[in-house]
Amino acid sequence: MVTINAFLQAELEPFYNQLMRQLQGVDVVCIQEAPPDWAIKDSILNEYYKVACESQIKDRGNERMTTLLLRTSPWKFTDCTEFRTELCGTPRVSQLVTFTRGVIKIRIGNLHLCGGKYDEETIWESSVKELKTIKQETVTQLSDADIILGDFNSVRNPLAKSGYVEYMKDLGWNNAKIVAWNMSPFQKLTSMGYKRVNYNEPTSTFGETPDSIWYKGMRPLSITGIDMGAQDMIASDHNGICVEFRLN
């Protein structure tokens, strides 16, 4: 299981080549800000992976979410449900993708939460309660998932990041709003019984870890990073996370 944000490099050959070198036969790859279907089919990824689900809000923006399945995987794609944001200033879409292997079923929520400079420049006047509701919207929509993963646009322990706090306060945020904006999706997941995969290495070009994987009803066997050269934006501005799970 892999989560990776492709960002601006989504349609560039270095992204495909670097990702392919890192995957090592992973069954499912969830991509945020993903390449279009046709670009994946023209890339090296197409030799080993097929698009299980591609989601895009064509009438409200062009961000794309894609879930790939290894062509030789014993898992079979069975269903994909899409959810749109109603509260975020930037239109976003998430996926609840279902895979089966015999009688076993697993549901994976692929998300990219509200956040980033375009939202944070405009939404800071909202109340703490409103900010929590905005950040928890998509997490709540995906509450039937066994795994929820992606780019949460959230910083863990945000007040410990002096540069981040300074940036947010320059936009008009106070400490209470900064904490609510960053911690509320994680608090919601915890309250719903999810556990966070213990991966704390930086995944973004800013040295933070906005990407994470949450789960319930299973156990992580191995946790590794997907090196996309995020610090230098060689293949993406995000590194990914790879987890092998054992089902209970």
Short mmCIF file of C-alpha atoms in Angstrom, two decimals:
data_model
loop_
_atom_site.label_atom_id
_atom_site.label_comp_id
_atom_site.label_asym_id
_atom_site.label_seq_id
_atom_site.Cartn_x
_atom_site.Cartn_y
_atom_site.Cartn_z
CA MET A 1 0.00 0.00 0.00
CA VAL A 2 1.48 3.34 -1.11
CA THR A 3 0.35 6.95 -0.84
CA ILE A 4 2.08 9.58 -2.97
CA ASN A 5 1.30 13.15 -4.06
CA ALA A 6 2.53 13.74 -7.62
CA PHE A 7 2.06 17.55 -7.73
CA LEU A 8 3.42 19.44 -10.78
CA GLN A 9 5.64 16.56 -11.85
CA ALA A 10 2.64 14.30 -12.40
CA GLU A 11 3.00 14.17 -16.18
CA LEU A 12 6.79 14.10 -16.32
CA GLU A 13 8.88 11.02 -17.03
CA PRO A 14 11.09 11.35 -13.90
CA PHE A 15 8.00 10.92 -11.72
CA TYR A 16 7.01 7.65 -13.38
CA ASN A 17 10.53 6.27 -13.50
CA GLN A 18 11.35 7.11 -9.88
CA LEU A 19 8.03 5.80 -8.57
CA MET A 20 8.39 2.57 -10.53
CA ARG A 21 11.86 1.97 -9.08
CA GLN A 22 10.46 2.34 -5.56
CA LEU A 23 7.30 0.24 -5.73
CA GLN A 24 8.73 -3.31 -5.64
CA GLY A 25 5.45 -5.03 -6.46
CA VAL A 26 3.16 -3.07 -4.13
CA ASP A 27 -0.48 -4.05 -4.74
CA VAL A 28 -2.23 -0.66 -4.44
CA VAL A 29 -0.90 2.84 -5.14
CA CYS A 30 -3.01 5.88 -4.20
CA ILE A 31 -1.99 9.14 -5.89
CA GLN A 32 -3.11 12.68 -5.11
CA GLU A 33 -2.74 15.49 -7.70
CA ALA A 34 -2.37 12.55 -10.05
CA PRO A 35 -1.52 12.24 -13.73
CA PRO A 36 -4.45 11.75 -16.12
CA ASP A 37 -5.37 8.23 -17.18
CA TRP A 38 -3.87 8.64 -20.65
CA ALA A 39 -0.52 9.82 -19.28
CA ILE A 40 -0.25 6.80 -16.99
CA LYS A 41 -1.04 4.51 -19.92
CA ASP A 42 1.81 6.11 -21.89
CA SER A 43 4.27 5.62 -19.02
CA ILE A 44 6.31 2.74 -17.61
CA LEU A 45 3.72 2.40 -14.83
CA ASN A 46 1.23 0.97 -17.35
CA GLU A 47 3.37 -2.14 -17.81
CA TYR A 48 2.79 -3.14 -14.20
CA TYR A 49 -0.22 -1.18 -12.96
CA LYS A 50 -3.73 -0.46 -14.19
CA VAL A 51 -5.98 2.43 -13.18
CA ALA A 52 -8.61 1.09 -10.80
CA CYS A 53 -10.27 4.46 -10.18
CA GLU A 54 -9.71 8.01 -11.47
CA SER A 55 -11.65 10.89 -9.91
CA GLN A 56 -11.85 14.54 -10.94
CA ILE A 57 -14.25 17.43 -10.39
CA LYS A 58 -14.32 18.58 -14.00
CA ASP A 59 -16.83 21.38 -13.43
CA ARG A 60 -15.16 22.76 -10.27
CA GLY A 61 -11.44 22.35 -10.73
CA ASN A 62 -8.93 19.96 -12.20
CA GLU A 63 -7.28 18.16 -9.30
CA ARG A 64 -7.23 14.44 -9.99
CA MET A 65 -7.14 11.46 -7.60
CA THR A 66 -6.09 8.05 -8.92
CA THR A 67 -5.80 4.59 -7.40
CA LEU A 68 -3.68 2.00 -9.20
CA LEU A 69 -3.75 -1.79 -8.86
CA LEU A 70 -0.84 -4.11 -9.65
CA ARG A 71 -1.75 -6.13 -12.74
CA THR A 72 -0.59 -9.38 -11.11
CA SER A 73 -2.20 -8.65 -7.73
CA PRO A 74 -4.53 -11.28 -6.22
CA TRP A 75 -6.79 -8.38 -5.24
CA LYS A 76 -9.63 -7.41 -7.58
CA PHE A 77 -11.11 -3.93 -7.97
CA THR A 78 -14.86 -3.99 -7.32
CA ASP A 79 -16.12 -0.47 -6.64
CA CYS A 80 -15.21 3.22 -6.35
CA THR A 81 -17.33 5.87 -4.64
CA GLU A 82 -16.43 9.56 -4.99
CA PHE A 83 -17.05 12.33 -2.46
CA ARG A 84 -16.85 16.06 -3.16
CA THR A 85 -15.97 18.74 -0.65
CA GLU A 86 -18.68 21.28 0.05
CA LEU A 87 -16.87 23.40 2.66
CA CYS A 88 -13.37 23.89 1.26
CA GLY A 89 -12.59 26.92 -0.89
CA THR A 90 -10.58 24.74 -3.26
CA PRO A 91 -12.75 22.07 -4.92
CA ARG A 92 -11.54 18.60 -3.98
CA VAL A 93 -12.64 15.01 -4.50
CA SER A 94 -11.83 11.86 -2.53
CA GLN A 95 -12.22 8.18 -3.30
CA LEU A 96 -13.50 5.16 -1.37
CA VAL A 97 -12.10 2.24 -3.37
CA THR A 98 -13.11 -1.36 -2.67
CA PHE A 99 -10.95 -4.38 -3.45
CA THR A 100 -11.75 -8.06 -2.87
CA ARG A 101 -9.72 -11.27 -2.66
CA GLY A 102 -12.09 -14.19 -2.45
CA VAL A 103 -14.45 -13.42 0.44
CA ILE A 104 -12.12 -10.77 1.89
CA LYS A 105 -13.01 -7.12 1.26
CA ILE A 106 -10.92 -4.05 1.96
CA ARG A 107 -11.94 -0.40 1.50
CA ILE A 108 -9.36 2.32 0.99
CA GLY A 109 -10.02 6.05 1.33
CA ASN A 110 -7.74 8.20 -0.85
CA LEU A 111 -7.89 11.88 0.11
CA HIS A 112 -6.27 15.31 -0.25
CA LEU A 113 -7.65 17.51 2.51
CA CYS A 114 -8.45 21.19 2.39
CA GLY A 115 -5.36 23.30 3.00
CA GLY A 116 -2.32 24.82 1.41
CA LYS A 117 -1.65 28.49 0.81
CA TYR A 118 -4.66 29.19 -1.42
CA ASP A 119 -7.10 27.98 1.24
CA GLU A 120 -5.16 29.31 4.22
CA GLU A 121 -4.95 32.82 2.76
CA THR A 122 -8.74 33.07 2.62
CA ILE A 123 -10.19 30.84 5.33
CA TRP A 124 -8.41 32.20 8.41
CA GLU A 125 -11.39 34.35 9.48
CA SER A 126 -13.47 31.22 10.15
CA SER A 127 -14.10 30.25 13.77
CA VAL A 128 -12.26 27.37 15.44
CA LYS A 129 -15.44 25.30 15.24
CA GLU A 130 -15.83 26.03 11.53
CA LEU A 131 -12.20 25.19 10.83
CA LYS A 132 -12.59 21.82 12.55
CA THR A 133 -15.71 21.06 10.53
CA ILE A 134 -13.96 21.96 7.26
CA LYS A 135 -10.93 19.79 8.02
CA GLN A 136 -13.00 16.83 9.19
CA GLU A 137 -15.46 16.87 6.27
CA THR A 138 -13.67 14.39 4.02
CA VAL A 139 -12.50 12.17 6.89
CA THR A 140 -16.13 11.78 7.96
CA GLN A 141 -17.21 10.97 4.39
CA LEU A 142 -14.66 8.13 4.30
CA SER A 143 -15.60 6.67 7.69
CA ASP A 144 -16.48 3.25 6.16
CA ALA A 145 -12.88 2.75 4.99
CA ASP A 146 -10.49 0.24 6.52
CA ILE A 147 -7.55 2.45 5.50
CA ILE A 148 -7.60 6.23 5.08
CA LEU A 149 -4.51 7.75 3.51
CA GLY A 150 -3.20 10.66 1.50
CA ASP A 151 -2.12 14.27 1.85
CA PHE A 152 -3.81 15.70 4.94
CA ASN A 153 -2.40 19.22 4.45
CA SER A 154 -1.87 19.12 8.21
CA VAL A 155 1.19 19.42 10.43
CA ARG A 156 1.46 17.29 13.56
CA ASN A 157 2.43 19.33 16.63
CA PRO A 158 2.07 22.55 14.60
CA LEU A 159 3.03 25.01 17.35
CA ALA A 160 6.45 23.32 17.58
CA LYS A 161 7.20 24.43 14.02
CA SER A 162 8.35 28.04 14.46
CA GLY A 163 8.66 28.77 10.74
CA TYR A 164 5.20 27.36 10.07
CA VAL A 165 3.63 29.31 12.95
CA GLU A 166 5.23 32.53 11.70
CA TYR A 167 3.90 31.89 8.19
CA MET A 168 0.37 31.23 9.45
CA LYS A 169 0.33 34.23 11.78
CA ASP A 170 1.40 36.45 8.90
CA LEU A 171 -1.81 35.31 7.20
CA GLY A 172 -3.88 36.23 10.26
CA TRP A 173 -4.13 32.92 12.12
CA ASN A 174 -3.88 32.61 15.91
CA ASN A 175 -2.62 29.62 17.90
CA ALA A 176 -6.06 28.15 18.57
CA LYS A 177 -6.96 28.22 14.88
CA ILE A 178 -3.59 26.79 13.84
CA VAL A 179 -4.05 23.85 16.20
CA ALA A 180 -7.65 23.23 15.12
CA TRP A 181 -6.74 23.38 11.43
CA ASN A 182 -3.93 20.88 11.77
CA MET A 183 -4.96 18.51 14.53
CA SER A 184 -8.73 18.13 14.03
CA PRO A 185 -8.61 15.53 11.21
CA PHE A 186 -6.25 13.37 13.27
CA GLN A 187 -8.42 13.77 16.36
CA LYS A 188 -11.45 12.74 14.33
CA LEU A 189 -9.70 9.65 12.99
CA THR A 190 -8.60 8.65 16.49
CA SER A 191 -12.15 9.07 17.80
CA MET A 192 -13.38 6.75 15.02
CA GLY A 193 -10.96 4.02 16.07
CA TYR A 194 -8.19 4.50 13.50
CA LYS A 195 -4.50 4.22 14.28
CA ARG A 196 -1.75 6.11 12.50
CA VAL A 197 1.06 4.26 10.78
CA ASN A 198 4.18 5.26 12.69
CA TYR A 199 6.07 7.06 9.93
CA ASN A 200 7.59 10.42 10.90
CA GLU A 201 10.17 11.20 8.24
CA PRO A 202 9.56 14.41 6.24
CA THR A 203 7.47 13.83 3.13
CA SER A 204 7.20 17.37 1.74
CA THR A 205 9.70 19.78 0.26
CA PHE A 206 9.14 21.98 3.35
CA GLY A 207 10.46 19.25 5.66
CA GLU A 208 7.07 18.42 7.18
CA THR A 209 5.01 15.21 7.11
CA PRO A 210 1.56 16.13 5.78
CA ASP A 211 1.12 12.65 4.30
CA SER A 212 -0.01 9.76 6.47
CA ILE A 213 -1.79 6.40 6.54
CA TRP A 214 -4.45 5.48 9.09
CA TYR A 215 -5.97 2.02 9.58
CA LYS A 216 -8.17 -0.23 11.70
CA GLY A 217 -8.80 -3.96 11.76
CA MET A 218 -5.29 -4.87 10.58
CA ARG A 219 -1.64 -4.65 11.53
CA PRO A 220 1.33 -2.99 9.76
CA LEU A 221 4.12 -5.47 9.03
CA SER A 222 6.59 -3.10 7.40
CA ILE A 223 6.80 0.68 6.89
CA THR A 224 9.14 2.34 4.39
CA GLY A 225 9.48 5.65 2.60
CA ILE A 226 9.09 6.25 -1.14
CA ASP A 227 11.96 8.51 -2.14
CA MET A 228 10.85 10.96 -4.84
CA GLY A 229 13.59 13.52 -4.15
CA ALA A 230 11.13 15.88 -2.50
CA GLN A 231 13.73 18.20 -1.02
CA ASP A 232 15.06 19.04 -4.47
CA MET A 233 11.76 18.38 -6.28
CA ILE A 234 13.51 15.84 -8.50
CA ALA A 235 10.41 13.74 -9.19
CA SER A 236 7.77 15.33 -6.92
CA ASP A 237 7.52 17.79 -4.04
CA HIS A 238 6.31 14.87 -1.89
CA ASN A 239 7.95 11.64 -0.85
CA GLY A 240 5.56 8.77 -0.31
CA ILE A 241 4.83 6.16 2.34
CA CYS A 242 4.65 2.42 1.75
CA VAL A 243 3.06 0.01 4.24
CA GLU A 244 2.55 -3.74 4.12
CA PHE A 245 -0.48 -4.76 6.18
CA ARG A 246 -1.55 -8.03 7.69
CA LEU A 247 -5.31 -8.45 7.94
CA ASN A 248 -6.63 -9.59 11.32
#
